[in-house]
Structure formats: C-alpha cells, structure tokens
Amino acid sequence: ATTDAVYSGLIVAADGGHAALATVPVHPVDLVTWELSPDDLGLRRLAIVDLETLHVETYLTANAIRDVDITTTRVVVTMGYHDKFGLPHAVLQVFDRTSALGYLGSVDFPNCADDLQVHPDERLAVLAPRTCSLHDLIIAQPEVAETWDDWNDFDDAPDKGDPISFVDLETVTHLANVPGFGPAVFSPDGAQVGGFTQRETLMVEWNLFQNDNFGIIVASTSDYTFRVAEAGEVRPRFAFGPDGAFFVQGRRDGAPFTAVLDEDAGELVDFEGLASLDSTASGPDGALYAASAVGLVRLTREGLEAVAASAKGTVVTAIPTGIVVTDKVLGTHTVLTVGPVSVSSVISL
C-alpha cells in the first residue's frame, strides 16, 4: 500500500486488521504548532489501511489531528481548535472499520484536545486533557466572574471549568462533563473513571493558571455523578486497584504521601510508607504493583505490602509470568515471578 502524503505517526489496531497514518504531536513543544495551525493541511491528513487487502482510504479531517485510536469497530480521531471568543473546542470524527471504512459522524464540544481514553466496552470514550495550551485570546479573557465554594456545585453549572468529557462512540454524541483533568484512568470493571482537579479551575476560565489546592475526582461512567477529595498541593498521581480501590500519590504540607480513597467518608486515608504511582502494573495474580524506595510493593486497601527489596527502579511492567522492574540509571531489569514472589533473574541492558 502506498500514499502520496508524508505522515509522522503509525497506529496499528490491536487485532492487526487496520493501521492509521497521521501526523500527530510527539513532543510537548509540538503542541504550539497544533495550537496555532488547526487548519494546516499537513496536520489534517489521515490514511486508514486495511492490512489484509492493503486497501487505503484517505481523508482530510476537520482540524489538525491530536490523537488517533482504533477500537474493534471504530477509528476515532481527536482534534481541537479555538472559536472566535478564544474558547477551546474538541472535535471527534469517527470511521467504521467493519464495512468500507465509512465515515460515521463527528461531534464538537467545549474542551481542550488531548489523548482520548476508550472505555473497555469501546462504546464510551473520555477526553481528560493533561494540559490546555494557552491561546492568546484566552489570556485576554475578562477576569473570573464566578467560583464555586463547594466543588459539588459543579452540577449547577456543568459547562464551566476545565472538564472531563464523556462521549458515546456508537451514536457519536457528547454525553456529559465533570470537572477535572487527566490523563483519566478507568477502573478495571469500567464503572468509574478517575482524574484530578483544582479548586481554582472550577470557574469560568479555561486554563491551567493555578498550581495549588489539588483534588482527585472519581466519576461514574453510567450516570456521571462524582466524588472529589482533597489531594494536597501538587498534581496527584493515581491508579485503580483490581477491586476498584483508588490509590493516590501526592504531597501535603510539604510531605509526600500515598493513600487510598475512602469512598464512604469521601477522603484519602494515608498509608505507612510511600509508593510511586508514576508507573504501576497489574500482575498475573490480579494485584497492583508499584515501585518504591524499599523496592517493589503491592498496593491493597489495607496498605503497602513489601514484595522484593532487591527490585529497585522506576518503571514497573507486567509480563505473563510476573512483574519487571526497570532501573534506567543502572540499566537493569529485575524480573520477578508472581506466586509467592521471588526474584528469578536480573538482566543488564
């Protein structure tokens, strides 16, 4: 299969049936180009390739492409632009993989374009921006006119604040917004989605000027109700455990903490000890593992369980037989079996 255009990104479906070619941002500095050139033809080209027949369909999307996702039945393209008032819009265009790669429709809604997260059932998608590039017109917007003292008052003004947006990929419609930022994470059963939020951004401005008073948010993927809990003064890291427990890493009053969300009390319960949630993995035993200063640990609702003190590193990866902990500084992989856990080998890069 050949095309007459140049692309910088290749996205292949998990089943190997199709691939998508597009030019998407790779480095944070690239976002400036996408921000200022939403109509650039070179950033709007999309090619979808049937890897069995090598048939190629090419499209010119509505705006510069920010992300491409391929599900079992869909190719979903995420784009963004700013309207004449300087407010950000996200656009999703959806194509059908099951027929002749036909165009199914698009949806335009207020939010910043970023990586899309697709629900395990592939019907629902969540757009939860990590950052929102500051467009000149946004900076020139009037002063903040409204704030919400109670975070749960967001229900009274659902179109304000930087949202986590829910989109139905079957009907290609925008369903709801809840307040917060991403990247969002789904619980293992897909019933909840987690993100973070900031007190000062639950207001009429669309930006990330504020850098304190963080919280975590956990929202239902069925009725979009949500809970918010205080999470310190830095952007929290978070992950769901296999039983739906929501773990959080952050800093409060200058001291780091690792905690679990008490859903009934609506607050975080701190653990003894610390774990890094920048990299976690679910092992073949179903447990959630993370790196820490004392080696690999297992996260449970009751606390952190030490697994292997010799497994030091910052990147935790699951393999069919266990867990791999990578130390990028020393250049080693520590491979552990999960059973009772034991170190089986140390591999030098």
Coordinates of C-alpha atoms in Angstrom, one line a residue:
A1 CA 0.0 0.0 0.0
T2 CA 1.3 3.5 -0.8
T3 CA 0.1 7.0 -0.2
D4 CA 1.1 10.3 -1.8
A5 CA 1.5 12.1 1.5
V6 CA 4.0 12.2 4.3
Y7 CA 2.9 11.1 7.8
S8 CA 4.8 11.0 11.1
G9 CA 2.7 8.6 13.1
L10 CA 1.6 5.0 12.6
I11 CA -1.2 3.5 14.8
V12 CA -1.9 -0.2 14.4
A13 CA -5.1 -1.9 15.7
A14 CA -4.6 -4.5 18.5
D15 CA -6.0 -7.2 16.2
G16 CA -3.7 -6.3 13.4
G17 CA -6.5 -5.7 10.9
H18 CA -6.1 -2.0 10.2
A19 CA -3.5 0.8 10.6
A20 CA -3.9 4.6 10.7
L21 CA -1.3 7.1 9.4
A22 CA -1.4 10.6 10.6
T23 CA 0.9 13.5 11.7
V24 CA 0.4 13.9 15.5
P25 CA 2.4 15.8 18.1
V26 CA 5.3 13.8 19.6
H27 CA 6.9 16.3 22.0
P28 CA 5.3 18.9 24.2
V29 CA 6.8 21.7 22.1
D30 CA 4.9 20.3 19.1
L31 CA 1.6 21.4 20.7
V32 CA 2.4 25.0 19.8
T33 CA 2.2 24.2 16.1
W34 CA -1.1 22.3 16.6
E35 CA -2.4 25.1 18.7
L36 CA -1.6 27.9 16.2
S37 CA -2.3 25.9 12.9
P38 CA -5.5 23.9 13.4
D39 CA -6.3 24.3 9.6
D40 CA -2.9 23.2 8.3
L41 CA -3.5 20.6 5.6
G42 CA -0.4 18.6 6.5
L43 CA -1.7 18.1 10.1
R44 CA -5.2 17.1 8.9
R45 CA -4.4 14.2 6.6
L46 CA -5.5 10.7 7.7
A47 CA -4.9 7.4 5.9
I48 CA -6.6 4.2 7.1
V49 CA -5.0 1.0 5.7
D50 CA -6.7 -2.4 5.6
L51 CA -3.7 -4.6 6.4
E52 CA -5.2 -7.7 4.9
T53 CA -6.1 -6.3 1.5
L54 CA -3.7 -3.2 1.6
H55 CA -6.6 -1.0 0.5
V56 CA -6.0 2.6 1.6
E57 CA -8.7 5.2 2.3
T58 CA -7.5 8.8 2.8
Y59 CA -9.4 11.6 4.5
L60 CA -8.9 15.3 5.2
T61 CA -10.1 15.8 8.8
A62 CA -11.8 18.9 10.1
N63 CA -8.8 20.2 12.1
A64 CA -5.2 19.3 13.0
I65 CA -5.1 15.7 14.4
R66 CA -4.2 15.4 18.0
D67 CA -4.8 11.7 18.6
V68 CA -6.0 8.5 16.8
D69 CA -7.5 5.5 18.5
I70 CA -8.5 2.2 16.9
T71 CA -11.1 0.0 18.6
T72 CA -12.6 -3.3 17.4
T73 CA -15.1 -1.5 15.2
R74 CA -14.0 2.2 15.0
V75 CA -11.2 4.5 14.1
V76 CA -11.6 7.6 16.3
V77 CA -9.7 10.9 15.5
T78 CA -9.4 13.6 18.1
M79 CA -8.8 17.2 17.0
G80 CA -9.1 20.7 18.5
Y81 CA -9.5 24.4 17.7
H82 CA -10.4 27.7 19.4
D83 CA -13.5 29.6 18.5
K84 CA -13.8 33.3 17.8
F85 CA -14.0 34.0 21.6
G86 CA -10.8 32.1 22.3
L87 CA -12.6 29.2 23.9
P88 CA -11.2 25.7 23.1
H89 CA -13.3 23.0 21.3
A90 CA -12.6 19.3 20.9
V91 CA -13.8 17.5 17.8
L92 CA -14.1 13.7 17.4
Q93 CA -14.5 12.2 13.9
V94 CA -15.4 8.5 13.8
F95 CA -14.9 6.0 11.0
D96 CA -16.3 2.5 10.7
R97 CA -13.8 -0.5 10.5
T98 CA -16.4 -3.1 9.9
S99 CA -17.6 -2.1 6.4
A100 CA -15.8 0.1 3.8
L101 CA -14.1 2.4 6.3
G102 CA -17.1 4.7 6.1
Y103 CA -17.4 8.0 7.9
L104 CA -19.9 7.7 10.8
G105 CA -20.0 11.2 12.0
S106 CA -18.4 13.9 14.2
V107 CA -19.1 15.7 17.5
D108 CA -17.9 19.1 18.6
F109 CA -17.9 20.1 22.3
P110 CA -16.1 22.5 24.7
N111 CA -12.8 21.1 25.9
C112 CA -9.1 21.0 25.0
A113 CA -7.9 18.4 22.6
D114 CA -5.6 15.7 24.1
D115 CA -5.2 11.9 24.2
L116 CA -8.5 10.1 24.2
Q117 CA -9.2 7.2 26.7
V118 CA -11.6 4.5 25.4
H119 CA -13.7 2.6 27.9
P120 CA -13.2 -1.2 28.0
D121 CA -16.6 -1.8 26.3
E122 CA -15.5 0.5 23.4
R123 CA -18.8 2.4 23.4
L124 CA -17.7 5.2 25.8
A125 CA -14.7 7.4 25.5
V126 CA -13.3 10.0 27.9
L127 CA -11.4 13.2 27.0
A128 CA -9.5 14.4 30.0
P129 CA -6.8 16.9 29.0
R130 CA -3.5 16.9 30.8
T131 CA -2.7 20.4 29.6
C132 CA -4.6 23.2 27.9
S133 CA -2.3 25.3 25.7
L134 CA -2.8 28.9 26.4
H135 CA -4.2 30.7 23.3
D136 CA -3.7 34.4 23.2
L137 CA -7.4 35.1 23.2
I138 CA -7.8 33.1 26.4
I139 CA -5.3 35.1 28.2
A140 CA -7.2 38.3 27.2
Q141 CA -10.5 37.0 28.6
P142 CA -12.2 39.0 31.3
E143 CA -11.4 38.4 34.9
V144 CA -13.0 35.4 36.6
A145 CA -16.6 36.2 37.3
E146 CA -17.7 33.2 39.4
T147 CA -16.2 30.5 41.6
W148 CA -17.8 27.6 43.4
D149 CA -17.1 27.3 47.1
D150 CA -18.4 23.7 47.2
W151 CA -16.8 21.5 44.5
N152 CA -20.0 19.6 44.2
D153 CA -21.8 22.7 43.0
F154 CA -20.4 21.9 39.6
D155 CA -23.8 20.2 38.8
D156 CA -25.4 23.6 38.8
A157 CA -23.1 24.9 36.0
P158 CA -21.8 21.8 34.1
D159 CA -20.5 23.8 31.1
K160 CA -18.0 25.8 33.2
G161 CA -14.5 24.8 34.2
D162 CA -12.0 22.5 32.5
P163 CA -14.0 19.3 32.1
I164 CA -13.5 15.6 31.7
S165 CA -15.8 14.9 28.8
F166 CA -17.8 11.7 28.2
V167 CA -18.6 10.8 24.5
D168 CA -20.7 7.9 23.1
L169 CA -18.7 6.4 20.2
E170 CA -21.7 4.5 18.9
T171 CA -24.0 7.5 18.4
V172 CA -21.1 10.0 18.2
T173 CA -22.6 12.3 20.8
H174 CA -21.3 14.3 23.7
L175 CA -22.9 12.9 26.9
A176 CA -21.7 14.9 29.9
N177 CA -18.9 16.8 31.5
V178 CA -17.4 16.5 35.0
P179 CA -14.8 18.9 36.4
G180 CA -11.2 17.8 36.1
F181 CA -8.1 16.9 34.2
G182 CA -6.3 13.8 33.0
P183 CA -4.9 11.6 32.0
A184 CA -8.0 9.8 33.2
V185 CA -7.9 6.1 34.2
F186 CA -10.8 3.6 34.2
S187 CA -11.5 1.2 37.0
P188 CA -11.0 -2.5 36.0
D189 CA -14.7 -3.0 35.6
G190 CA -15.1 0.2 33.7
A191 CA -17.7 1.5 36.1
Q192 CA -15.6 4.5 37.2
V193 CA -13.1 7.0 35.8
G194 CA -10.6 8.8 37.9
G195 CA -8.8 12.1 37.3
F196 CA -7.6 15.2 39.2
T197 CA -9.0 18.7 39.6
Q198 CA -8.1 22.0 41.1
R199 CA -10.2 24.3 43.3
E200 CA -9.4 27.4 41.3
T201 CA -10.3 25.9 37.9
L202 CA -13.9 25.2 38.9
M203 CA -14.8 28.6 37.4
V204 CA -15.4 30.3 34.1
E205 CA -11.8 30.4 32.8
W206 CA -10.5 27.7 30.6
N207 CA -6.9 27.4 31.6
L208 CA -4.3 26.0 34.0
F209 CA -3.0 29.2 35.7
Q210 CA -3.5 27.8 39.2
N211 CA -1.0 25.4 40.7
D212 CA -2.2 24.6 44.2
N213 CA -5.1 23.1 46.1
F214 CA -5.4 19.9 44.1
G215 CA -8.0 17.2 44.5
I216 CA -8.9 13.8 42.9
I217 CA -12.2 13.1 41.3
V218 CA -13.8 9.7 40.7
A219 CA -16.9 9.7 38.5
S220 CA -19.4 7.1 37.5
T221 CA -19.4 6.1 33.8
S222 CA -23.1 5.4 33.9
D223 CA -24.7 8.5 35.5
Y224 CA -21.7 10.8 35.7
T225 CA -22.1 11.5 39.4
F226 CA -18.7 12.1 41.1
R227 CA -16.8 12.5 44.3
V228 CA -14.0 14.9 45.0
A229 CA -11.4 14.6 47.8
E230 CA -8.5 16.9 48.9
A231 CA -5.2 15.7 47.5
G232 CA -2.5 18.2 48.6
E233 CA -0.5 20.9 46.8
V234 CA 1.0 19.1 43.8
R235 CA -0.6 17.3 40.9
P236 CA -1.5 13.9 42.2
R237 CA -0.7 10.6 40.6
F238 CA -3.4 7.9 40.9
A239 CA -4.3 4.3 39.8
F240 CA -7.2 1.9 40.3
G241 CA -6.5 -1.5 42.0
P242 CA -8.1 -4.7 40.8
D243 CA -11.0 -4.4 43.2
G244 CA -11.7 -0.8 42.3
A245 CA -9.7 0.8 45.2
F246 CA -8.4 4.2 44.1
F247 CA -4.8 4.9 45.1
V248 CA -3.3 8.4 45.2
Q249 CA 0.3 9.7 45.5
G250 CA 0.8 13.4 46.4
R251 CA 2.3 15.9 48.7
R252 CA 0.5 17.6 51.6
D253 CA 2.0 20.3 53.8
G254 CA 5.4 19.7 52.2
A255 CA 5.4 15.9 53.0
P256 CA 4.8 13.2 50.4
F257 CA 2.0 10.6 50.9
T258 CA 0.5 7.5 49.4
A259 CA -3.2 6.9 50.2
V260 CA -6.4 5.2 49.3
L261 CA -9.8 6.9 48.8
D262 CA -12.3 6.1 51.5
E263 CA -15.4 6.2 49.3
D264 CA -17.9 6.4 52.3
A265 CA -16.0 9.2 54.0
G266 CA -15.0 11.0 50.8
E267 CA -11.4 11.5 51.9
L268 CA -8.0 10.0 51.5
V269 CA -6.6 7.6 54.1
D270 CA -2.8 7.7 54.2
F271 CA -0.6 4.6 54.2
E272 CA 2.5 4.0 56.2
G273 CA 5.3 4.2 53.6
L274 CA 5.4 5.6 50.1
A275 CA 5.0 4.2 46.6
S276 CA 5.4 5.8 43.2
L277 CA 2.2 5.7 41.1
D278 CA 4.0 7.2 38.0
S279 CA 4.4 3.6 36.9
T280 CA 2.1 0.7 38.1
A281 CA 1.2 -2.7 36.7
S282 CA -1.4 -5.4 37.4
G283 CA 0.3 -8.7 37.8
P284 CA -1.0 -12.1 36.6
D285 CA -2.3 -12.6 40.1
G286 CA -4.5 -9.6 39.7
A287 CA -2.7 -7.4 42.3
L288 CA -1.5 -3.9 41.6
Y289 CA 2.3 -3.3 41.9
A290 CA 4.4 -0.2 42.1
A291 CA 8.0 0.9 42.7
S292 CA 9.1 2.4 46.0
A293 CA 12.3 3.4 47.8
V294 CA 12.3 0.0 49.5
G295 CA 11.7 -2.0 46.3
L296 CA 8.7 -3.4 44.7
V297 CA 5.4 -3.1 46.7
R298 CA 1.9 -4.5 46.3
L299 CA -1.0 -2.0 46.9
T300 CA -4.0 -3.1 48.9
R301 CA -6.9 -1.3 50.6
E302 CA -5.1 -2.0 53.9
G303 CA -1.8 -0.6 52.9
L304 CA 1.5 -1.3 51.1
E305 CA 2.9 -4.8 51.2
A306 CA 6.7 -5.2 50.6
V307 CA 7.4 -7.7 47.8
A308 CA 11.1 -7.6 46.9
A309 CA 13.6 -5.2 48.3
S310 CA 16.1 -6.0 45.5
A311 CA 13.7 -4.9 42.8
K312 CA 14.7 -1.2 42.7
G313 CA 13.7 1.0 39.8
T314 CA 11.2 3.5 38.5
V315 CA 9.3 1.6 35.7
V316 CA 7.1 -1.4 36.5
T317 CA 5.8 -3.6 33.7
A318 CA 3.6 -6.7 33.7
I319 CA 4.6 -9.8 31.8
P320 CA 2.6 -13.1 31.5
T321 CA 4.5 -14.7 34.3
G322 CA 5.1 -11.8 36.7
I323 CA 6.5 -8.3 37.0
V324 CA 9.5 -6.5 35.6
V325 CA 11.1 -3.5 37.4
T326 CA 13.4 -1.4 35.3
D327 CA 16.2 0.9 36.7
K328 CA 17.0 3.3 34.0
V329 CA 20.0 4.7 35.8
L330 CA 21.7 1.4 36.5
G331 CA 20.5 -0.1 33.2
T332 CA 18.9 -3.2 34.7
H333 CA 15.7 -5.2 34.5
T334 CA 14.6 -7.2 37.6
V335 CA 12.2 -10.0 36.6
L336 CA 10.0 -11.4 39.3
T337 CA 7.6 -14.3 39.3
V338 CA 4.3 -13.8 41.0
G339 CA 3.2 -16.5 43.3
P340 CA 4.9 -16.2 46.2
V341 CA 7.0 -13.5 44.6
S342 CA 10.7 -14.2 44.2
V343 CA 13.5 -12.7 42.1
S344 CA 14.1 -15.0 39.2
S345 CA 16.8 -13.1 37.3
V346 CA 18.4 -9.7 36.8
I347 CA 19.1 -8.7 33.2
S348 CA 21.6 -6.0 32.3
L349 CA 20.7 -3.8 29.3

